[in-house]
C-alpha positions as MATLAB code, in Angstrom:
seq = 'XXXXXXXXXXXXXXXXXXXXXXXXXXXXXXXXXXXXXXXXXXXXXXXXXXXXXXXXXXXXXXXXXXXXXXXXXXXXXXXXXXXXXXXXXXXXXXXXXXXXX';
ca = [
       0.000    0.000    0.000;
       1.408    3.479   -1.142;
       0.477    6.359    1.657;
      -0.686    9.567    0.115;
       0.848   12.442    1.675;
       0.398   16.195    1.795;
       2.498   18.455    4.307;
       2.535   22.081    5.155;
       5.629   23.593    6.336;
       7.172   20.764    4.712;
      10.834   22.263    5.345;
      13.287   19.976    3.264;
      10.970   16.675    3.966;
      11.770   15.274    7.444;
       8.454   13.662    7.710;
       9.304   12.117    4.086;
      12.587   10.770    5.173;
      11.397    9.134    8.277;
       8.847    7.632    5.527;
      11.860    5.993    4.282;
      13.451    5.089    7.116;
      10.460    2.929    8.077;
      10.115    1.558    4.159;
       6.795    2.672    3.584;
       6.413    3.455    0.041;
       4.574    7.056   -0.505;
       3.226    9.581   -2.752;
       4.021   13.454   -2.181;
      -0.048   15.057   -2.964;
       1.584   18.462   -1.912;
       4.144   20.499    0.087;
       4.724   23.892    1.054;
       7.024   26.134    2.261;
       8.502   29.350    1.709;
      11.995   29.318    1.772;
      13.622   28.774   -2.168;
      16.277   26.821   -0.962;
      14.361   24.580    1.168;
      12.507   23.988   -1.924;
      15.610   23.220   -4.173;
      16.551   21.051   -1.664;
      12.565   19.114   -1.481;
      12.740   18.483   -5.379;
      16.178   17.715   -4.991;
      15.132   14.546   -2.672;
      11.384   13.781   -3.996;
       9.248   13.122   -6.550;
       7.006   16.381   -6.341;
       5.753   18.428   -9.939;
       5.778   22.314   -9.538;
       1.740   22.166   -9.629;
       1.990   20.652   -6.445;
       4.348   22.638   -4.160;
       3.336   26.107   -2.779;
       5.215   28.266   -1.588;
       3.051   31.168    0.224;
       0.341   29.057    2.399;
      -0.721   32.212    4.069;
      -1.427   33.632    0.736;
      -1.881   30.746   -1.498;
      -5.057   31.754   -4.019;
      -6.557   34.544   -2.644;
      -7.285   33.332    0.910;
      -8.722   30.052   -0.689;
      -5.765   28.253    1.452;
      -7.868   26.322    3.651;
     -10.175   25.023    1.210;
      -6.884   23.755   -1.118;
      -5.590   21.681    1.781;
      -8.985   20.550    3.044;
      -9.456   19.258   -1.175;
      -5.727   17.928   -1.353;
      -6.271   16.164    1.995;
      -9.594   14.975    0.938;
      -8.530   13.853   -2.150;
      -6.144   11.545   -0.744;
      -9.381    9.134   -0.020;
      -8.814   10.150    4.148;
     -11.499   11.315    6.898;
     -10.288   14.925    7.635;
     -10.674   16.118   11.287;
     -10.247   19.384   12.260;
      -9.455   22.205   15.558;
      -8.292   25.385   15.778;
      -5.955   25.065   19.323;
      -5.136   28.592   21.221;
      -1.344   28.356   21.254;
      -0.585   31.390   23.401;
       2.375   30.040   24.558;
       3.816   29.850   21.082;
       2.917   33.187   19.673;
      -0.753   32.184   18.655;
      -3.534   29.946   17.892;
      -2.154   26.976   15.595;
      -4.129   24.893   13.175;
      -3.998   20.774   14.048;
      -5.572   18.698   11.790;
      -5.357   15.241   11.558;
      -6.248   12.635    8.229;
      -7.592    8.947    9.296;
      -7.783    6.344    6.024;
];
């Protein structure tokens, strides 16, 4: 069974390369982040088209970010579950979401 997989903050992939470690074979749906070497260094190391990285998520289409992920996440056949958390403690409220196939 291949995992589909979508990330946020993806940085240069260390949820994809503990992926590996563990042999489970995946599919990159999308990533994000917004540093241009972090990216060089993500499609340096895996199989993601340009269609399917973004690098603004705070800006991605207009303010249409949340529906995006909620569709890429959906689309990866998984129950999405959702809660906005007050995270005072690190500088504001954080977004956890979690996917369950």
């Amino acid at each position: 069974m291949k995992l589909n997989i979508g990330t946020v903050f993806s940085g240069i992939g260390a949820f994809e390369q503990a992926l590996e470690k563990m042999n489970l074979a995946y599919n990159v749906v999308f990533a994000c982040d917004n540093d241009k070497y972090v990216k060089q260094s993500y499609f340096a190391n895996y199989d993601i088209s340009e269609e399917n990285w973004y690098n603004d998520i705070i800006q991605l289409n207009k303010g249409e970010t949340w529906k995006i992920i909620l569709e890429k996440f959906k689309s990866t056949n998984y129950n999405i579950k959702f809660q906005l958390l007050n995270a005072k403690d690190y500088g504001g409220s954080r977004l956890v979401f979690l996917g369950i196939f």
